[in-house]
Coordinates of C-alpha atoms in Angstrom, one line a residue:
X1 CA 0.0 0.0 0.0
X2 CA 2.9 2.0 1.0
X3 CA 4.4 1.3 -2.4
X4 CA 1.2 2.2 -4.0
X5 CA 1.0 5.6 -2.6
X6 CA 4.6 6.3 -3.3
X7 CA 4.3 5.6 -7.3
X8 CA 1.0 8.0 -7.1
X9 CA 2.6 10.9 -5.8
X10 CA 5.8 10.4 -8.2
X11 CA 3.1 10.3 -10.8
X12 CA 1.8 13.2 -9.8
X13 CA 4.3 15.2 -9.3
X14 CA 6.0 14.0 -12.6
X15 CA 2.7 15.6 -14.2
X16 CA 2.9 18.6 -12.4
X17 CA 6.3 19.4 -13.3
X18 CA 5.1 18.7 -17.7
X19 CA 2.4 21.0 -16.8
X20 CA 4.7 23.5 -15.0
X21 CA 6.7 23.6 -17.6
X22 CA 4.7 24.0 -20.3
X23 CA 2.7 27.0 -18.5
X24 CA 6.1 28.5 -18.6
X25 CA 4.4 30.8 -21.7
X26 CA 6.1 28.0 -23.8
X27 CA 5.3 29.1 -27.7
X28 CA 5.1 27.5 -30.9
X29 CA 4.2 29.2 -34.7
X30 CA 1.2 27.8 -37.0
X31 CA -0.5 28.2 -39.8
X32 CA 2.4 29.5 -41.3
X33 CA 5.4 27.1 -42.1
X34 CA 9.8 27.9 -43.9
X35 CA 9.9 30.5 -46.4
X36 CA 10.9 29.2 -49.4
X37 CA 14.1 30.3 -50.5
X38 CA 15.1 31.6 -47.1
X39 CA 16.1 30.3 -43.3
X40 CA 13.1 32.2 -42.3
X41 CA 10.6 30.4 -40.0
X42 CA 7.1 31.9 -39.8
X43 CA 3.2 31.7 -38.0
X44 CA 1.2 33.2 -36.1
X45 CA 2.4 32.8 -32.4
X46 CA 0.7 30.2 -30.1
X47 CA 1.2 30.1 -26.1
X48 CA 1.0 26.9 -23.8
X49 CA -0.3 28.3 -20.6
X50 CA -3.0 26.7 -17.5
X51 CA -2.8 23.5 -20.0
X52 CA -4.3 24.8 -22.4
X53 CA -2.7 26.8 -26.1
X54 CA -3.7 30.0 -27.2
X55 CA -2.9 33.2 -28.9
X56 CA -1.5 36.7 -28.2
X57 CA -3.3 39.5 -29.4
X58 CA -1.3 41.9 -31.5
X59 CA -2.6 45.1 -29.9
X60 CA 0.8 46.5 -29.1
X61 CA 2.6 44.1 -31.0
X62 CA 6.2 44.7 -32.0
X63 CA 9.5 43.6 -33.4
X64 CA 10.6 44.2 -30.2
X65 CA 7.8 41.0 -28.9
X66 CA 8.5 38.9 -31.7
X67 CA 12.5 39.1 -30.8
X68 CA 11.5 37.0 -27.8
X69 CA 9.5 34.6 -29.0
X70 CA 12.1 33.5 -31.8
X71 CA 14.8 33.2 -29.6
X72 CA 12.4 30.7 -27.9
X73 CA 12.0 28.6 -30.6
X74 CA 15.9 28.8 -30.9
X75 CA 16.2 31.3 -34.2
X76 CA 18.7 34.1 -33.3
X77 CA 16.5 36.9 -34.6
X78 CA 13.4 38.4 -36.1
X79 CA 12.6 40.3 -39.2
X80 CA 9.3 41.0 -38.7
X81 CA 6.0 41.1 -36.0
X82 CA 3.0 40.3 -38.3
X83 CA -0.6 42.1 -37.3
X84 CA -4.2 41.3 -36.8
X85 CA -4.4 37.2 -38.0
X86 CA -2.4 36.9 -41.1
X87 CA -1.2 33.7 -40.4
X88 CA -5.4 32.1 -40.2
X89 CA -7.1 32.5 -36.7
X90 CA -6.5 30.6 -34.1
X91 CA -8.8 28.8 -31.6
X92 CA -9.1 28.7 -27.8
X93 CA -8.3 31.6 -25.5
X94 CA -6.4 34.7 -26.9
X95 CA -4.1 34.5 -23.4
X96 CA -2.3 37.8 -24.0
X97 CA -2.8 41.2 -25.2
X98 CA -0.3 44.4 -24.7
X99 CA 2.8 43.2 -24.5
X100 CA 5.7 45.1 -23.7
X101 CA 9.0 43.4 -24.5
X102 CA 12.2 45.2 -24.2
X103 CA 13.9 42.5 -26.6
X104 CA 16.2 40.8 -24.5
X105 CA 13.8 38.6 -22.3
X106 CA 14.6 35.2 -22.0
X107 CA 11.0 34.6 -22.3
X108 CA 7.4 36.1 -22.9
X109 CA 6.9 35.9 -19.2
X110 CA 8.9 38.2 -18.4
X111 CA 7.1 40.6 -20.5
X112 CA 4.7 43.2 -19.1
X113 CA 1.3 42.3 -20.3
X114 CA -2.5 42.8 -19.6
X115 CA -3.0 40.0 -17.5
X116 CA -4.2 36.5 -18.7
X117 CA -6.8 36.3 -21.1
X118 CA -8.1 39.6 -20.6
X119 CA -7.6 41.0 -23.5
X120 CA -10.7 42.1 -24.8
X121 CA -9.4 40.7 -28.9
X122 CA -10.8 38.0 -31.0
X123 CA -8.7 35.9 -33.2
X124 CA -9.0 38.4 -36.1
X125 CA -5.7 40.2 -34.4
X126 CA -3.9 37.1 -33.6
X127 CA -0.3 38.1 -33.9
X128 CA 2.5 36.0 -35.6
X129 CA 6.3 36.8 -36.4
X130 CA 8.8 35.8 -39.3
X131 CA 11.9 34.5 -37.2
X132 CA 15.2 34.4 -39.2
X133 CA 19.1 34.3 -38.7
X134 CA 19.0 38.3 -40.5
X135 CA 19.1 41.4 -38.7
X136 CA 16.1 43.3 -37.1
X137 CA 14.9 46.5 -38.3
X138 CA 12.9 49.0 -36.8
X139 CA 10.9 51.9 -37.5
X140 CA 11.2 54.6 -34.7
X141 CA 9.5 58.1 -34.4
X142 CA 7.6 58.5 -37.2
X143 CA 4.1 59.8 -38.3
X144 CA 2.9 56.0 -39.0
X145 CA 4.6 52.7 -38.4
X146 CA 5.4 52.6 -42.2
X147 CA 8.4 55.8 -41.7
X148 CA 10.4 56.8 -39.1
X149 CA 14.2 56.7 -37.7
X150 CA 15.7 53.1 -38.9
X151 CA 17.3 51.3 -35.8
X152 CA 18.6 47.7 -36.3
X153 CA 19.2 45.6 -33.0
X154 CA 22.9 43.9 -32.9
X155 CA 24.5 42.4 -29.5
X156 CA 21.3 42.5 -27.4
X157 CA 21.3 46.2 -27.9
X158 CA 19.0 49.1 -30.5
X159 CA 21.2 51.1 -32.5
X160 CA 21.3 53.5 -35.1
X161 CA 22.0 53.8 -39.2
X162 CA 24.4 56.5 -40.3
X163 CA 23.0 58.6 -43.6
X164 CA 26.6 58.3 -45.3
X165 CA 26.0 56.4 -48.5
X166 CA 22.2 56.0 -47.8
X167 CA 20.2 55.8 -51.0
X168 CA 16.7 55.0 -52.0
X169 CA 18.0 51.4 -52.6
X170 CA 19.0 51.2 -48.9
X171 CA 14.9 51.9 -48.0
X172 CA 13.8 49.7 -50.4
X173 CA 15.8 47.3 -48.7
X174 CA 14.4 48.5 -45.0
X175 CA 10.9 48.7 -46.3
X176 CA 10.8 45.3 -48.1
X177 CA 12.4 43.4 -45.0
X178 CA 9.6 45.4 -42.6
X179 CA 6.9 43.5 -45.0
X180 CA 5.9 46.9 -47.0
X181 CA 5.9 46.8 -50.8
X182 CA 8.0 49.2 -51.4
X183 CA 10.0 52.5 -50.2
X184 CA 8.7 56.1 -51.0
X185 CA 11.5 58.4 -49.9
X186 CA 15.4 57.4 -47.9
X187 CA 15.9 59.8 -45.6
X188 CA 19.1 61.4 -44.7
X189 CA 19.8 63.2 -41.3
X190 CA 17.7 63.0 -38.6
X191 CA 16.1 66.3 -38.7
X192 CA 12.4 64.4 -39.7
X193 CA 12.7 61.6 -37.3
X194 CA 15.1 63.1 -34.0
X195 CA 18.3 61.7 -33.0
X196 CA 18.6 58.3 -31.8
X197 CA 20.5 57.2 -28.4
X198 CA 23.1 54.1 -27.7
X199 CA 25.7 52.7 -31.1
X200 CA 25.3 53.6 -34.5
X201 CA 25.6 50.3 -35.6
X202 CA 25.8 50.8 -39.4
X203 CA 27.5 53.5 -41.5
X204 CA 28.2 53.5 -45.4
X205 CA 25.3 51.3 -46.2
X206 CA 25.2 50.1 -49.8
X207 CA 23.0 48.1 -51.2
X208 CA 21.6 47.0 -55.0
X209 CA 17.8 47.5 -53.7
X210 CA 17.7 43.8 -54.1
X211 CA 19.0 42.5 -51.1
X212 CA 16.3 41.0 -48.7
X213 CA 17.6 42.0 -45.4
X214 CA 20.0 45.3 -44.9
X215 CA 22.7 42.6 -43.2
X216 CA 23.3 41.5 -46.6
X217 CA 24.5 45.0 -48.3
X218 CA 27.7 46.6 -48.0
X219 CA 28.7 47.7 -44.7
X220 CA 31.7 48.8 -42.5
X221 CA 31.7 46.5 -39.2
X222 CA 29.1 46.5 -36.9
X223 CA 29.7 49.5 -34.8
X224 CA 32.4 51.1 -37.1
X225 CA 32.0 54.3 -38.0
X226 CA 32.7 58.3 -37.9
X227 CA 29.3 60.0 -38.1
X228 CA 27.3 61.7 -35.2
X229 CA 23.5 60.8 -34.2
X230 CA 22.8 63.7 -36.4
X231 CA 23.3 62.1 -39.3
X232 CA 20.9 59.1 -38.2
X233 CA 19.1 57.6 -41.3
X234 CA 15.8 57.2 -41.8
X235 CA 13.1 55.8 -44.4
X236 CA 9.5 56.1 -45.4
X237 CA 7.5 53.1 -46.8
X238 CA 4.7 52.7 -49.0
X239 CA 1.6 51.1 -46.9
X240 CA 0.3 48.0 -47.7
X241 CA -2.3 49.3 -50.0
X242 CA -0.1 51.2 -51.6
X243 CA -0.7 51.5 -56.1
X244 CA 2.4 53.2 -57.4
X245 CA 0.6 56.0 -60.0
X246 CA 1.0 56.1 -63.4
X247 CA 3.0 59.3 -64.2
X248 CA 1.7 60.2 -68.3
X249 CA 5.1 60.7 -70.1
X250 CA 6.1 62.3 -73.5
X251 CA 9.2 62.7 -75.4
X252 CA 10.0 66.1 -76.7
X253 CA 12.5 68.8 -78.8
X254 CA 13.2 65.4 -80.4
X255 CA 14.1 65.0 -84.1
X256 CA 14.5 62.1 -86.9
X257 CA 18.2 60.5 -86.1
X258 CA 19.3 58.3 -89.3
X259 CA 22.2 56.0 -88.9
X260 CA 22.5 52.2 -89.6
X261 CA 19.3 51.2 -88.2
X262 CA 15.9 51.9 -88.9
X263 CA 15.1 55.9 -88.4
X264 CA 14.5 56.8 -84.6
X265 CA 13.0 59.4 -82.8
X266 CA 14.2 60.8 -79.5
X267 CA 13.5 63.7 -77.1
X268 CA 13.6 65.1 -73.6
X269 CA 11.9 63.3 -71.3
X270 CA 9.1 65.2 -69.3
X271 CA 6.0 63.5 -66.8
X272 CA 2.5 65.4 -66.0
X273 CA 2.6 66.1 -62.2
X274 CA -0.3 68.2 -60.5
X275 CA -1.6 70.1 -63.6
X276 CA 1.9 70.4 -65.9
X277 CA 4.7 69.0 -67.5
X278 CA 7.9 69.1 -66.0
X279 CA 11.5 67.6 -66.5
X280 CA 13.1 64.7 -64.7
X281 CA 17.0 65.5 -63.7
X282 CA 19.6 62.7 -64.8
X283 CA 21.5 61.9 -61.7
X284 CA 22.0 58.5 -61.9
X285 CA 19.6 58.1 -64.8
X286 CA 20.6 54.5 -66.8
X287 CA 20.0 52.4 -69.1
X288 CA 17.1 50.7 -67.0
X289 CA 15.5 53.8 -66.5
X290 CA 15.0 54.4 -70.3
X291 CA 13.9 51.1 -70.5
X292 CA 10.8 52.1 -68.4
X293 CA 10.4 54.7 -70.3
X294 CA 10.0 53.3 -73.7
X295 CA 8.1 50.3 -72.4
X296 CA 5.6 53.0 -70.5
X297 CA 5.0 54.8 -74.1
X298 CA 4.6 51.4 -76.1
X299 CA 1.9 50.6 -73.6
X300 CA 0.0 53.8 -75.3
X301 CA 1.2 53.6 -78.8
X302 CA 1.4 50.1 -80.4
X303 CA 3.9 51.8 -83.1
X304 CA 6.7 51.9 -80.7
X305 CA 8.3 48.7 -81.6
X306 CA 9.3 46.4 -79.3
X307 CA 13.5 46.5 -79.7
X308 CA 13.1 49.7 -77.7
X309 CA 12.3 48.2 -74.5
X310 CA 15.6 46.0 -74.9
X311 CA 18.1 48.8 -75.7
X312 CA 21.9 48.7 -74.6
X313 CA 24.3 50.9 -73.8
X314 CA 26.6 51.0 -76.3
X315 CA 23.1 51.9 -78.6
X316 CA 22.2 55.2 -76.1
X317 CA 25.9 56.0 -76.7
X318 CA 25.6 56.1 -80.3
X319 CA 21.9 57.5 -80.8
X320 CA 22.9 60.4 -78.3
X321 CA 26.8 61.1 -79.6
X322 CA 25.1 63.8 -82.1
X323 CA 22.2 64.9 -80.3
X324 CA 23.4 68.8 -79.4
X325 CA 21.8 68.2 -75.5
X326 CA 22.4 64.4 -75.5
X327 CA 23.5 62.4 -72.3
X328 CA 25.9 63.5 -69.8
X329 CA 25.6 67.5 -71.1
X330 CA 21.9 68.2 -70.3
X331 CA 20.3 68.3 -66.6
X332 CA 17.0 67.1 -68.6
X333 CA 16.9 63.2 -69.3
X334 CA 17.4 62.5 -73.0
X335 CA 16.3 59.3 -74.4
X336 CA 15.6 57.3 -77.8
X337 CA 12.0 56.5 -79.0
X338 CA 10.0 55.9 -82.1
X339 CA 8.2 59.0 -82.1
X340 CA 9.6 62.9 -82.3
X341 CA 6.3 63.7 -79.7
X342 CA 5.0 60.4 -78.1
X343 CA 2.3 61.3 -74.5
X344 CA 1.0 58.8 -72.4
X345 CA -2.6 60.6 -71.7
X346 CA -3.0 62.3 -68.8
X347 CA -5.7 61.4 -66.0

């Protein structure tokens, strides 16, 4: 009997210790599943507590929360704190709501939150994350959570972006790894969004715009640097609804250009903005560029032919050697087309 009663209380307290240790805000991801392509690991964020899982609420949800919860499922950082259910809705209780992480908790209990499920949600603003081994990015200060200072989190600890060398490539980057379509301005100096405290982790970013994370472009060393939190960089993203508009475009002051192939027209390019036409300047204007261009006014005149969304350099360099404002010589962008006055219509 002795024996009997001795196996029942190891039992039991076996099964207290599972349950303890589960209640211990243990988390899992679901309904989401790997990223193809990527080491990214991503769902919406499930919480083992009284026995029983639920979700978190993402009122107040932030990078900041999702850092914890993906170095709890072992992944060294997070890129992203997804909103209101994208991952699918979960069931059960939503157990949390309000959390306030400062990033280096060891685990969602040690949070600040608004006590267990009382959160006054539904499972339409179930929260989820995207865990990966990139860096996180932040928005700080801004108008809207889609622009603000950029802050990236490196050694357990925010820091800041230095503007040297910061491009609108750089934000597309930002933007893109924040989960917004696309970037609208890069900004430089910290006049817009304040000065930021602690390192400046990154200075003379560079990247291609194609990079999917801002740890992947160009960089000195993580906390190398010789700028001043004056020179903070910042960003502002297109929101998720975002439709880029369709700027109407004509070439103009162009002219009939014979050489060895077929004749080709060419002009100034000028865009309709807010009631006129106006000129675009040619910093960094390229081959790519003109590309859009042509392929913009082909859309609008099926007599543009085709080659001219496929041109090369070495073809600008000889269609524009002649031209009197060509290239290179001219603040106003000069490009090749098939017409001497082609216009996309204004709306």
């Amino acid at each position: 009997m002795a024996g009997t009663k001795t196996v029942v209380l190891l039992l039991a307290a076996w099964f207290a210790t599972v349950i303890t240790a589960q209640s211990d805000f243990s988390v899992r991801l679901a309904g989401g599943g790997n990223s193809t392509g990527s080491e990214q690991y991503l769902g919406r964020v499930e919480v083992f507590i009284n026995g029983q899982w639920g979700t978190v609420c993402s009122l107040g949800w932030t990078i900041e929360d999702a850092l914890v919860v993906c170095r709890m499922l072992g992944f060294p950082s997070a890129s992203r704190a997804v909103n209101n259910g994208i991952y699918g809705l979960g069931t059960g209780p939503v157990w949390l709501s309000n959390l306030n992480c400062r990033g280096n908790e060891s685990s969602l209990a040690m949070c600040q939150y608004a006590g267990l499920n009382n959160t006054g949600c539904t499972h339409l603003q179930d929260a989820g994350v995207v865990c990966s081994d990139d860096l996180a990015v932040r928005l700080v200060n801004g108008t809207s959570p889609d622009n603000g200072r950029v802050e990236v989190y490196h050694s357990n600890q925010w820091g800041t972006v230095c503007s040297d060398f910061w491009t609108f490539s750089n934000a597309l980057v930002v933007c893109r790894q924040l989960g917004y379509p696309t970037a609208l301005e890069a900004v430089v100096l910290a006049t817009r969004y304040g000065q930021g405290t602690g390192p400046i982790w990154l200075d003379d970013v560079q990247c291609t715009g194609s990079e999917p994370s801002l740890s992947l472009c160009l960089h000195r060393p993580f906390g190398t640097h010789n700028c001043q939190h004056w020179e903070d960089a910042g960003v502002r993203c297109a929101p998720a609804n975002f439709t880029a508009p369709v700027l109407p475009i004509r070439l103009n002051n162009g002219s009939t250009h014979s050489i060895a192939t077929p004749s080709l027209y060419y002009g100034r390019v000028e865009i309709f903005v807010n009631g006129s036409w106006g000129t675009v300047c040619d910093d960094n204007w390229g081959i790519q560029d003109g590309q859009v261009v042509c392929r913009q006014l082909r859309q609008v005149d099926s007599d543009v032919p085709a080659m001219y969304s496929n041109l090369t350099i070495s073809q600008i360099n000889v269609f524009t050697n002649d031209f009197t404002t060509a290239i290179g010589l001219s603040l106003d962008k000069i490009f090749e087309d098939s017409s001497d006055m082609l216009v996309t219509p204004a709306i």
